[in-house]
XYZ file of C-alpha atoms in Angstrom:
639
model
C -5.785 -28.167 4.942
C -2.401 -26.478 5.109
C -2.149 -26.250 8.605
C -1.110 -29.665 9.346
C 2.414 -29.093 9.678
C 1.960 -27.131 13.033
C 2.937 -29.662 15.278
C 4.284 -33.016 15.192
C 4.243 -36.744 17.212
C 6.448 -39.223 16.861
C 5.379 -42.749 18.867
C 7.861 -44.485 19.433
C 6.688 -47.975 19.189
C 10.814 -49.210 18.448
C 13.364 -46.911 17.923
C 13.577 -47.733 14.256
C 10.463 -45.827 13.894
C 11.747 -42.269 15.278
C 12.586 -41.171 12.008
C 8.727 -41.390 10.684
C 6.721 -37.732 12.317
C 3.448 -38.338 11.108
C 1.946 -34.774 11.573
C -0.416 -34.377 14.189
C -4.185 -33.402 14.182
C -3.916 -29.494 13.080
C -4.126 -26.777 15.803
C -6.968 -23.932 14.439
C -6.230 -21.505 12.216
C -8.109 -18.555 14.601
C -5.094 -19.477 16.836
C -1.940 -19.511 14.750
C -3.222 -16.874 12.366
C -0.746 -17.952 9.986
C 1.691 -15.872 10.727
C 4.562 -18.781 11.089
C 3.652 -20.197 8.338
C 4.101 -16.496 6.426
C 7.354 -16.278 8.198
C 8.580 -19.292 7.413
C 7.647 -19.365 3.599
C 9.172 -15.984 3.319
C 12.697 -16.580 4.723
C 12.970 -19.394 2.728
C 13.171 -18.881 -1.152
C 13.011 -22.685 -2.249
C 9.407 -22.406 -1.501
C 8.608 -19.802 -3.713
C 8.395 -22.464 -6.316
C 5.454 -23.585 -4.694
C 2.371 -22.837 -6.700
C -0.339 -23.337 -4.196
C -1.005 -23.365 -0.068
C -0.723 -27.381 0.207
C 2.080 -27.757 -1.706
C 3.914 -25.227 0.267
C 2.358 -26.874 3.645
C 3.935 -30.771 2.073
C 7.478 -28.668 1.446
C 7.662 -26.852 5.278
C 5.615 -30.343 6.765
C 8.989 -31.934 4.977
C 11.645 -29.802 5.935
C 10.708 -29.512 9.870
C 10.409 -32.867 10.118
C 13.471 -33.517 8.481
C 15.481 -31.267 10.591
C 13.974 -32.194 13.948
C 14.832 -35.419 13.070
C 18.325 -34.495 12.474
C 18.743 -32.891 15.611
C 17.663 -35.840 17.510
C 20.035 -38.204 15.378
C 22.078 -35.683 16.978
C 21.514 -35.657 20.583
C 21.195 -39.684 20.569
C 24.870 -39.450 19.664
C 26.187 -37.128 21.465
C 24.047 -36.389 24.730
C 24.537 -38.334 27.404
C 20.803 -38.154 28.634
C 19.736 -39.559 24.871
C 16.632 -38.752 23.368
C 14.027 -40.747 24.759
C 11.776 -40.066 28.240
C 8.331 -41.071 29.360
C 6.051 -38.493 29.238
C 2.300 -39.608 30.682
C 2.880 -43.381 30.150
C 4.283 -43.207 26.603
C 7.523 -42.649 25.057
C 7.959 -39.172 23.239
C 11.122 -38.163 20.806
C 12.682 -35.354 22.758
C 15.140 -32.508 22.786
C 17.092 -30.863 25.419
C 19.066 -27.768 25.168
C 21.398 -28.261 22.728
C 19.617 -30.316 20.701
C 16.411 -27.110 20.889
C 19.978 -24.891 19.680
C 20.661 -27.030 16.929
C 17.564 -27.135 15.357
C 17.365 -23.505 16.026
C 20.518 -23.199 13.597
C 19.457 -25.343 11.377
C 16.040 -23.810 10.554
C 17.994 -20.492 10.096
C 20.036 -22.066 7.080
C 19.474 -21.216 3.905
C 21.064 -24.145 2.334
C 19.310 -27.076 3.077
C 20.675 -30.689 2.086
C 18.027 -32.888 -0.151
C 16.439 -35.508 1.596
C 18.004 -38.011 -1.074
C 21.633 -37.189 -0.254
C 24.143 -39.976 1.660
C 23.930 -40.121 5.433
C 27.683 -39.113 5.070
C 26.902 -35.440 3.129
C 23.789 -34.890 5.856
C 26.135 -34.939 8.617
C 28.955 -33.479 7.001
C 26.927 -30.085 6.439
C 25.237 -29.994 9.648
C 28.678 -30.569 11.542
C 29.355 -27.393 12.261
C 25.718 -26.837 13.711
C 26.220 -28.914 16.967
C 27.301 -26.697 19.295
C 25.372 -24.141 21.202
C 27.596 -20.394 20.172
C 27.122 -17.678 22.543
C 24.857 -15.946 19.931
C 21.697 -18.737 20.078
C 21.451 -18.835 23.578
C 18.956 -16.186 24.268
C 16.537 -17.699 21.412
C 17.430 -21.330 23.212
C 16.173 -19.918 26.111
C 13.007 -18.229 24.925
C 12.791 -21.715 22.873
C 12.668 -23.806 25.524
C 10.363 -21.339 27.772
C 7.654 -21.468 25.812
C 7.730 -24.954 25.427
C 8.049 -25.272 28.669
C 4.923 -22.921 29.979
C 3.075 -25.090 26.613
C 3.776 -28.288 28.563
C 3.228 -27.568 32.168
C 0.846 -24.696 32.378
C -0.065 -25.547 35.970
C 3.418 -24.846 37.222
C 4.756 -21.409 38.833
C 6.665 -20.169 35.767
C 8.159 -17.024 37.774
C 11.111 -18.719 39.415
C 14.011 -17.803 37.998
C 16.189 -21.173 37.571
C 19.455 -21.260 39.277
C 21.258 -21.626 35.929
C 20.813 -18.589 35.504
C 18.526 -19.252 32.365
C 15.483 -17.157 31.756
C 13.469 -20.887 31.513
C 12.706 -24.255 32.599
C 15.184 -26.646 32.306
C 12.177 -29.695 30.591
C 13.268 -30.882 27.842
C 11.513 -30.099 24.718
C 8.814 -32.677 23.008
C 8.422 -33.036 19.531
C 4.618 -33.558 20.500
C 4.421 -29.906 22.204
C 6.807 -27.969 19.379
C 4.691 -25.305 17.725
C 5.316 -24.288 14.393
C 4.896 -20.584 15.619
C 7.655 -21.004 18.511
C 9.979 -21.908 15.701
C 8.718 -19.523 13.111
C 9.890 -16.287 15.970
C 13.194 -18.371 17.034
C 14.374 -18.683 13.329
C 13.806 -15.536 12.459
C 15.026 -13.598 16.093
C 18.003 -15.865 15.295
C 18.617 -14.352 12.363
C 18.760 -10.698 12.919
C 20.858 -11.418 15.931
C 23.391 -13.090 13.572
C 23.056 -11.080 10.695
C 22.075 -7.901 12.025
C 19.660 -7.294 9.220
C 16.006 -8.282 8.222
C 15.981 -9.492 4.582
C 13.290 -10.174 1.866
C 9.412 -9.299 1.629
C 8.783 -9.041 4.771
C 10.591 -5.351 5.163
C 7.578 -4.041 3.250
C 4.933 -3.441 5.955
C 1.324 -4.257 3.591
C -0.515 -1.915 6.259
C 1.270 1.467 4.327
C 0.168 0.302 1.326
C -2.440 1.487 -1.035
C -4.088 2.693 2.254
C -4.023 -0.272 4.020
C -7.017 -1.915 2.073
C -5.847 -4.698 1.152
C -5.944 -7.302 4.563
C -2.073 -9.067 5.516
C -4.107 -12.739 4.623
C -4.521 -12.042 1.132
C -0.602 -10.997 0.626
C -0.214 -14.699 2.357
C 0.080 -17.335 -0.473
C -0.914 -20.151 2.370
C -4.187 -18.249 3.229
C -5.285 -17.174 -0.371
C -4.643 -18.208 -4.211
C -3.082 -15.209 -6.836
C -6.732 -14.921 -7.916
C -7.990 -13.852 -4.868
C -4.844 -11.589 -3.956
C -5.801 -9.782 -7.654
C -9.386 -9.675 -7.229
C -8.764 -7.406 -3.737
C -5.882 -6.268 -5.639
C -8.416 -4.603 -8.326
C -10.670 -3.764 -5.980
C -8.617 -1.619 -4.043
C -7.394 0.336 -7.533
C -11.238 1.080 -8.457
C -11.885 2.435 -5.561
C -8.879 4.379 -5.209
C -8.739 8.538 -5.041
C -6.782 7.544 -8.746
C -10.444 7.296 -9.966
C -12.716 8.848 -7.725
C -10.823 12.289 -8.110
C -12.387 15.796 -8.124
C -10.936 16.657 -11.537
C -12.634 13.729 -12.732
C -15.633 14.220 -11.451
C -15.758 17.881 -12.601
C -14.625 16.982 -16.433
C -17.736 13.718 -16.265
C -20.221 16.559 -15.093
C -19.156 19.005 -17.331
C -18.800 21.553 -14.254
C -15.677 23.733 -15.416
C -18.645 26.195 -17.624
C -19.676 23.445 -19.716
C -19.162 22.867 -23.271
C -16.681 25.915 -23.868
C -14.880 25.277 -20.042
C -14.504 21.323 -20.355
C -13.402 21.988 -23.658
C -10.621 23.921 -22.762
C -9.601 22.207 -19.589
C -9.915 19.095 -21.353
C -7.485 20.520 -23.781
C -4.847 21.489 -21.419
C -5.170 18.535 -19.273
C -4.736 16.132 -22.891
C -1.225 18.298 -23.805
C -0.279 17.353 -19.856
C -0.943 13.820 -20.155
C 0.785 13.397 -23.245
C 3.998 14.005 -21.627
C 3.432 10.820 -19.842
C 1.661 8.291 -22.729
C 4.320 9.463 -24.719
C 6.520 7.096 -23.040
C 3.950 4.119 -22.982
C 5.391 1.845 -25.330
C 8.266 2.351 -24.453
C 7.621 0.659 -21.191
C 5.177 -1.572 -22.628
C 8.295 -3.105 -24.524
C 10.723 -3.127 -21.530
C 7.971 -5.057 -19.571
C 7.284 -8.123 -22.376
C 11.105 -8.357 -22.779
C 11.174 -8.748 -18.744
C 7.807 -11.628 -18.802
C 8.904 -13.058 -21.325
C 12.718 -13.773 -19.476
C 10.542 -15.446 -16.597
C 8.049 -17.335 -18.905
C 9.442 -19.821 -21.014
C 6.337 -20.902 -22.327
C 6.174 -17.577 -24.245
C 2.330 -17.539 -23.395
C 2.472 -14.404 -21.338
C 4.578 -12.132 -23.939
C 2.034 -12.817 -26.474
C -0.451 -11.430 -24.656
C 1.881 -8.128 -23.859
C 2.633 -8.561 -27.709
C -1.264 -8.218 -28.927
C -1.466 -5.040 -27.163
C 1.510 -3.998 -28.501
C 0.059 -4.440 -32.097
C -2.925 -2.954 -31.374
C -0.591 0.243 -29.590
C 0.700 0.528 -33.290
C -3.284 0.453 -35.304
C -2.713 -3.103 -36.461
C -5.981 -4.183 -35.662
C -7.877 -7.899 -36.798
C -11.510 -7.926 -38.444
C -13.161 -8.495 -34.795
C -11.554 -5.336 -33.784
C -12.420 -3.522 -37.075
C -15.926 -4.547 -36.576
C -15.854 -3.220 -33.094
C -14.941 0.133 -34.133
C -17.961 0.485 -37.053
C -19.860 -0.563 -33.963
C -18.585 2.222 -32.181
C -19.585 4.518 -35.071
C -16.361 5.167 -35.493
C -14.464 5.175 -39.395
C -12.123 2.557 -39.820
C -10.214 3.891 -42.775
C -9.295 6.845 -40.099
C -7.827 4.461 -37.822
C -6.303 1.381 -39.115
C -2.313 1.375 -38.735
C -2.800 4.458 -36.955
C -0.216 4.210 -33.316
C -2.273 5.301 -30.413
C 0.646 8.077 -29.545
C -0.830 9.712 -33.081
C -4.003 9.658 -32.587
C -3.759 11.113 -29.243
C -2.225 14.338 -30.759
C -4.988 14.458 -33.229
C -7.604 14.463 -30.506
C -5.151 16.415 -28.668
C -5.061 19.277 -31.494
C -8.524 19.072 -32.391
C -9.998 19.380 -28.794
C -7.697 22.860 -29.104
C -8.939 23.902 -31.899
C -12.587 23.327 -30.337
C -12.101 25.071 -27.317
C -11.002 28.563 -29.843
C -14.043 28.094 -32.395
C -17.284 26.696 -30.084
C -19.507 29.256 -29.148
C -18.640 30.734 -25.758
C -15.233 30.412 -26.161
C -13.027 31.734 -23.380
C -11.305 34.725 -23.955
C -7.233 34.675 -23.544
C -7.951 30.764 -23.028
C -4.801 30.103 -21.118
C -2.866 26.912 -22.347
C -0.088 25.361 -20.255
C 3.656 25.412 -21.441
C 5.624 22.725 -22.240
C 7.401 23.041 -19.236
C 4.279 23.488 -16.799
C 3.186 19.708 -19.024
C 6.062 18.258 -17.847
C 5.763 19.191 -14.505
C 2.352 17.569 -14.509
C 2.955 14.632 -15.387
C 6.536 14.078 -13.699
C 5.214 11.812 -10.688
C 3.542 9.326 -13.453
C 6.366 9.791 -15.884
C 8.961 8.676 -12.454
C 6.463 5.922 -10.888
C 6.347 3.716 -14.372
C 10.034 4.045 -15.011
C 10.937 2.833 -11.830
C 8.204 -0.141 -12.323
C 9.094 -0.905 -15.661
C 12.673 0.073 -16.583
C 15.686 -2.806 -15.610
C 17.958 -0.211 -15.425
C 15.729 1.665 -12.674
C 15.763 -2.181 -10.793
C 12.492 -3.244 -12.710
C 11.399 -6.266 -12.385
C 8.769 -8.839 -14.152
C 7.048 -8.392 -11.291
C 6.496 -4.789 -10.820
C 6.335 -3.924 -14.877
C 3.396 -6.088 -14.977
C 1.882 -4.677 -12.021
C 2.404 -1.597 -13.526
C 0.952 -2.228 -17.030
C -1.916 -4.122 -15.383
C -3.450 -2.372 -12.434
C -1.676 1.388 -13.405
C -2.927 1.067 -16.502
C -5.076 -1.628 -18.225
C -7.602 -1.978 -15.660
C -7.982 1.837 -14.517
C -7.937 3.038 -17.910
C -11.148 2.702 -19.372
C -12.645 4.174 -16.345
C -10.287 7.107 -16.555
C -10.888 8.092 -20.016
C -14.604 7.538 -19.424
C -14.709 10.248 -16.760
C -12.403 12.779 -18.775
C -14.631 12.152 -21.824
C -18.331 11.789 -20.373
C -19.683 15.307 -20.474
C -18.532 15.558 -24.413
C -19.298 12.031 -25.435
C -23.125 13.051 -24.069
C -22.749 15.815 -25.797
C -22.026 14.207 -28.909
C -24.860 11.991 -28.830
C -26.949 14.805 -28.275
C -26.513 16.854 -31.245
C -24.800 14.589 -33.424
C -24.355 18.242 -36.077
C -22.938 20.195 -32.796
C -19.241 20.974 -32.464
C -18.443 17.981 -31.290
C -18.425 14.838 -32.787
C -17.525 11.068 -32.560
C -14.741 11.076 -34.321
C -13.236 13.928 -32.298
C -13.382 11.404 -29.603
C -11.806 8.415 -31.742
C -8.989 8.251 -29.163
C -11.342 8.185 -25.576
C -13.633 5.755 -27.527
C -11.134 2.953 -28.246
C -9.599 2.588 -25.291
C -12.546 2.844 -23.195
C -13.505 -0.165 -25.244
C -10.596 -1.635 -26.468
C -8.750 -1.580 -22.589
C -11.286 -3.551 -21.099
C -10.312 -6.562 -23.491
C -6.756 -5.679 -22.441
C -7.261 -5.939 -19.024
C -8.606 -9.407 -19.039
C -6.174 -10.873 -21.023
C -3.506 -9.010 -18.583
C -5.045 -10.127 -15.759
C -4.095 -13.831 -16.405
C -0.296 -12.556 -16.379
C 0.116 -11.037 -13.256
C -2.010 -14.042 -11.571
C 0.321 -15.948 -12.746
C 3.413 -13.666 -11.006
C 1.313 -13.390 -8.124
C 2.488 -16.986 -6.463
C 4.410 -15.926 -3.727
C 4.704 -13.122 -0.743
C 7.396 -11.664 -1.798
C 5.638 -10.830 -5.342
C 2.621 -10.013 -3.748
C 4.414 -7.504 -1.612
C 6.119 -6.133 -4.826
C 3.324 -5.869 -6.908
C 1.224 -3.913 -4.628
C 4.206 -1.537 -3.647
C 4.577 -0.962 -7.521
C 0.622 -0.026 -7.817
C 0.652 1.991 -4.843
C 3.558 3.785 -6.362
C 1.740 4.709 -9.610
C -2.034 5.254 -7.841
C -0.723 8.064 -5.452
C 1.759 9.375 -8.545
C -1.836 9.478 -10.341
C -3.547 11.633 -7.979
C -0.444 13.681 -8.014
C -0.832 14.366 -11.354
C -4.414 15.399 -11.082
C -3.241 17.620 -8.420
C -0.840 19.894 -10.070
C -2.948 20.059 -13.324
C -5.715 21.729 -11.000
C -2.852 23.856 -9.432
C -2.047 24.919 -12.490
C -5.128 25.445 -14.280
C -6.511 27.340 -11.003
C -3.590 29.178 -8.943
C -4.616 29.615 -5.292
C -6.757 32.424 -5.049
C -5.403 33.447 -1.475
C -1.768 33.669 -0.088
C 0.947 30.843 0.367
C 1.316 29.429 3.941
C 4.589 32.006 3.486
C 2.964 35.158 2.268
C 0.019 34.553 4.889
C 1.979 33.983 7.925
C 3.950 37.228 6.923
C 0.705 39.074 6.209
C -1.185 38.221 9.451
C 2.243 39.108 11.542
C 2.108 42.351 10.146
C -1.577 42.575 11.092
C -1.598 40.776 14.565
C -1.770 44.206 16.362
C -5.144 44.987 14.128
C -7.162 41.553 14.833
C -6.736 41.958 18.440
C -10.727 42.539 20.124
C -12.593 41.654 22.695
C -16.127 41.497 20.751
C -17.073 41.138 17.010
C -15.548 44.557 15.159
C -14.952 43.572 11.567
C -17.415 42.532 9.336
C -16.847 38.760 9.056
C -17.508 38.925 12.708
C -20.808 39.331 12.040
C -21.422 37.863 8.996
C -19.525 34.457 8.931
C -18.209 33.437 12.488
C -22.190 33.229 13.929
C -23.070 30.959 11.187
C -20.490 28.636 12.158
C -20.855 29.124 16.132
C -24.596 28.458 15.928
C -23.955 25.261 13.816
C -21.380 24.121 17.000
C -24.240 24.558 19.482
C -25.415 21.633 19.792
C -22.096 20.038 20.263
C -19.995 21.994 22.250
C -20.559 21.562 25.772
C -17.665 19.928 27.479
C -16.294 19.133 23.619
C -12.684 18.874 22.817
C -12.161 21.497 19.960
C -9.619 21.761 17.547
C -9.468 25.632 15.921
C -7.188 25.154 12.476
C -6.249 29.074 11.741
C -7.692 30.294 15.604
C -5.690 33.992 14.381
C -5.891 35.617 18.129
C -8.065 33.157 19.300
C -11.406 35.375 19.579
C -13.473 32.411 18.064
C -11.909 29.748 20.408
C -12.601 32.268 23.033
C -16.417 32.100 21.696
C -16.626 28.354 21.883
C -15.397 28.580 25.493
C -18.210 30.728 26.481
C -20.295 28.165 24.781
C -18.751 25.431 27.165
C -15.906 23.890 25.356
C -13.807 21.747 27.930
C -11.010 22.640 25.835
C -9.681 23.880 22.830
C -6.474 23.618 21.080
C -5.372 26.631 18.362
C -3.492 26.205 15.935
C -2.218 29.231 13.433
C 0.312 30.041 10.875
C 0.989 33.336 12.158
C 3.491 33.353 14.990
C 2.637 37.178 15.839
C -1.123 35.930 16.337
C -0.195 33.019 18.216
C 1.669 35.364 20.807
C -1.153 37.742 20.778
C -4.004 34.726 21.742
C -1.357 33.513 24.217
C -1.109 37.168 25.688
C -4.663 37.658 25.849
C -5.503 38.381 29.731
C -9.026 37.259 29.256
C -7.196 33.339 28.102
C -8.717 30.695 30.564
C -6.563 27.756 31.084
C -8.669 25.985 28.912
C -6.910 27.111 25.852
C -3.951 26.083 24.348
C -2.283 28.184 21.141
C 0.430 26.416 19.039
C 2.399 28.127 16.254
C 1.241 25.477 12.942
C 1.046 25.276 9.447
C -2.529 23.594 8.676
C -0.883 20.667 6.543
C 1.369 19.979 9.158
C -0.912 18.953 12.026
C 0.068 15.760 12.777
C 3.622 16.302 12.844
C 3.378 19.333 15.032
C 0.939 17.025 17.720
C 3.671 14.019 17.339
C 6.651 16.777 18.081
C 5.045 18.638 21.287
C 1.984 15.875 22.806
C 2.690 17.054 26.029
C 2.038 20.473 25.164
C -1.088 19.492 23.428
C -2.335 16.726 25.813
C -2.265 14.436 23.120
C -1.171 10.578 23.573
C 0.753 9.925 20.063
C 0.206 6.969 17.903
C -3.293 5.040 18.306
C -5.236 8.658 19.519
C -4.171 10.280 16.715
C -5.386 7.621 14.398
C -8.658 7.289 16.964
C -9.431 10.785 17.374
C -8.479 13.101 20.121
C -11.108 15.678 19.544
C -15.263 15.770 19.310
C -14.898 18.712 17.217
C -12.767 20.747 14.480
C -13.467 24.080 13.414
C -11.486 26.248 10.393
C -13.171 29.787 9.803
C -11.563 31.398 6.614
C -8.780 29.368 6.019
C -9.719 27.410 2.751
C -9.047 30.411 0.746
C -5.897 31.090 2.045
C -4.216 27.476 0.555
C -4.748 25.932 -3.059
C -8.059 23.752 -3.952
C -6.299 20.524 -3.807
C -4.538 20.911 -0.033
């Protein structure tokens, strides 16, 4: 229903009737795709009051029609050819070139005069629009050319006009103006004027949160807030945030079970900390910045309960939750959450020292190593939820909702699953329920939290420009999240090999050693057949890609086997040299100096080198084949 204000007709039965442009039967959505429409409502910030797609259609319906109609008022005054022609055996409102250049100008101001004004004010602020500057003529021109190859199709469009103009010289109907000609005029108009590209539309919703969320759901024309959320939620559940390897390790109990999630579990809690530490703070900072934009004071209750329930003030319903949970209430009531998560924090310590298996010289992180952790989380919710960082409602409740709320009870289910199991299972073992007080009330209690939330940032959700900030904020916080994860395991389990530093300087020490013309060394026979024989069946004519190729003897291998070509890549400059020196090297092989996490970069810096076509075969594929023997061990677990 909102795409009735693509195109317009005016009949014009008397001239007393130009003014009415009924809109015209809709063109389909397959072919405009929206995108003028998302354009359009962007640029313009008095539609972001509009709180669903038809209203927003009846505002832009209003305004185009209200400014075509001014710039035919216009060009009946002041053009000399007037604004009326036949056109197929009816009479069609019209606009030639000025008139196209003043509507142009027109659409690209920001201040537009209320329908209800006087005549006298209308004309008064569109004065200064009448004339064609030097500045529109190129977007008059690609105006009127499109409206002129929409009109008359069947005519030979390649002449050049002797004007000099790169179009026809037809004037341009109402009847034939498309929204979408107008949407790329305004907007071409105003980076040629302005030299800059302002608002939302900066933020490019491909880069974020991986590009899972589709452009049509960031459009408020093509989809309500609920349905932005609901892909909005999606796309956080499924996220790396949740489906991490630390995660899954701590839910299994795979770190040497009860004594080795014990103590991990321990060390990853004192990390963490550093971060929910600073939770209420933030919680406060965002109902102080929802409650500014709701005046209605529904929303800050909502961020109020939680904040209640932050401190241990909990009602009956809540109290009879947590006896349900088996869980003593006398041990929790006015108990804040940041207290209780040193408590489980302390005891899972003193656990992991007393349980039976215990490690030896358990190590435990220092305060500094913590706050290295958790930095990236720590930085992500400030910047969402602090003013003074440029926080706004917007991203704080983001922030709260979908980097918190929501994820949350999934989180702490994960981190807590091996012991909770364990718990049930021997309910006189070393662990109980109450150790796990803190894991078992928000797992419950954040679910409840969520929902309520959710209604919130619906509610902020109303425009493109929101949209767009909302999901930067949450894409922010989800990759800070897997950050975190990452340097706890970095720091729990060092590399076991060498830097990219120490092995590059190792292996040019060595080149001279791994030089050979047939298998010498151990691995040679040990490792490299396994993985040749599992490339058998797919290396005939294959594009290969060899990540550490050292002097190139196994990309020599898959050669013999009938590669078509094979690119090596190797951190070691010296072994680069000696593959390239190699008098046995067919031209089939290429060797690159290349640090294995910086493949793409090195292929967009040197493509002709490579034979690689940047952009789109990157992201395609430009090999049938990748190989890295031994190189795992020389980076850490999470790279």
């Amino acid at each position: 229903e909102a795409e009735v204000i693509c195109c317009f007709t005016a009949d014009d039965r008397d001239d007393a009737e130009c003014a009415a442009l009924p809109p015209s039967p809709a063109l389909e959505r397959s072919e405009l795709d929206g995108s003028a429409l998302r354009l359009l409502y962007a640029y313009h910030p008095s539609y972001t009051t509009c709180r669903n797609p038809m209203d927003t259609a009846l505002a832009l319906t209003d305004h185009v029609k209200v400014l075509f109609q001014s710039a035919l008022d216009d060009a009946s005054t002041k053009s000399p050819r007037g604004v009326v022609q036949t056109h197929d055996g009816r009479r069609r409102s019209s606009l030639d070139r000025r008139g196209v250049g003043n509507l142009v100008k027109m659409l690209s101001s920001k201040s537009l005069v209320p329908a209800d004004e006087p005549e006298e004010e209308k004309k008064e602020a569109n004065d200064d629009l009448s004339d064609e500057e030097e500045d529109v003529k190129p977007i008059v021109d690609e105006f009127m050319l499109a409206n002129d190859q929409a009109q008359h199709p069947q005519d030979d469009l390649d002449e050049t006009p002797s004007n000099g103009h790169s179009s026809g010289n037809r004037d341009a109907t109402v009847e034939e103006l498309g929204l979408e000609v107008v949407a790329s005029s305004l907007l071409r108009y105003k980076k040629e004027s302005t030299g800059t590209s302002e608002g939302p539309s900066i933020v490019d919703p491909k880069t974020l949160l991986g590009g899972s969320i589709s452009d049509n759901m960031f459009d408020p024309l093509h989809t309500s807030s609920d349905d932005f959320i609901a892909a909005l939620d999606d796309a956080v559940l499924n996220h790396d945030a949740l489906n991490h390897h630390v995660l899954t390790s701590f839910s299994m109990g795979s770190w040497g079970g009860l004594p080795g999630t014990l103590s991990n579990l321990a060390n990853f809690m004192l990390a963490y900390r550093s971060f929910t530490s600073t939770f209420c703070t933030h919680l406060i900072s965002t109902t102080k910045l929802v409650a500014a934009e709701d005046p209605s004071g529904h929303h800050a209750e909502v961020l109020e309960e939680n904040l209640e329930e932050e401190q241990g003030i909990y009602d009956d319903e809540t109290i009879g939750m947590i006896k349900h949970l088996g869980l003593d209430p006398s041990l929790l009531c006015d108990v804040p959450h940041k207290d209780l998560y040193v408590t489980c924090c302390e005891r899972l310590q003193e656990l992991s020292n007393t349980v039976e298996g215990a490690l030896v010289d358990r190590p435990v992180l220092t305060d500094q190593q913590c706050e290295y952790i958790a930095a990236p989380l720590v930085e992500a919710f400030s910047s969402a939820c602090d003013p003074a960082r440029g926080a706004t409602a917007d991203t704080a409740i983001a922030a709260m909702y979908s980097g918190s709320e929501l994820l949350v009870a999934t989180f702490y289910s994960k981190l807590s699953a091996y012991l909770r199991v364990m718990a049930e299972k021997n309910p006189n073992g070393p662990v109980c329920k109450q150790d796990l007080a803190f894991f078992l009330l928000h797992i419950d209690m954040d679910v409840e939290h969520a929902d309520h939330m959710r209604a919130v940032v619906v509610d902020f959700a109303s425009t493109e420009g929101k949209r767009l900030c909302i999901a930067k904020a949450v894409d922010a916080i989800l990759e800070a999240r897997v950050e975190l994860l990452d340097r706890f395991v970095e720091a729990v389990f060092p590399p076991t090999g060498h830097s990219a530093v120490d092995s590059a300087q190792l292996y040019n020490k060595q080149s001279n050693n791994w030089v050979r013309k047939g298998a010498t060394c151990l691995s040679d026979f040990t490792g490299r057949p396994v993985v040749f024989d599992m490339c058998s069946s797919f290396v005939r004519d294959a594009h290969v890609l060899d990540v550490g190729c050292g002097e190139g003897y196994g990309a020599r291998k898959l050669v013999e086997m009938g590669a078509k070509r094979i690119v090596g890549l190797d951190v070691s400059s010296a072994m680069i040299e000696k593959a390239n020196a190699n008098p046995v090297k067919s031209s089939r092989e290429t060797y690159v100096t290349c640090d294995a996490d910086k493949i793409i970069e090195t292929f967009n810096n040197m493509p002709a080198e490579l034979g690689i076509v940047p952009g789109r075969m990157l992201e395609e594929g430009s090999f049938d084949m990748a190989i890295a023997i031994f190189l795992f061990n020389y980076t850490s677990i999470s790279k």
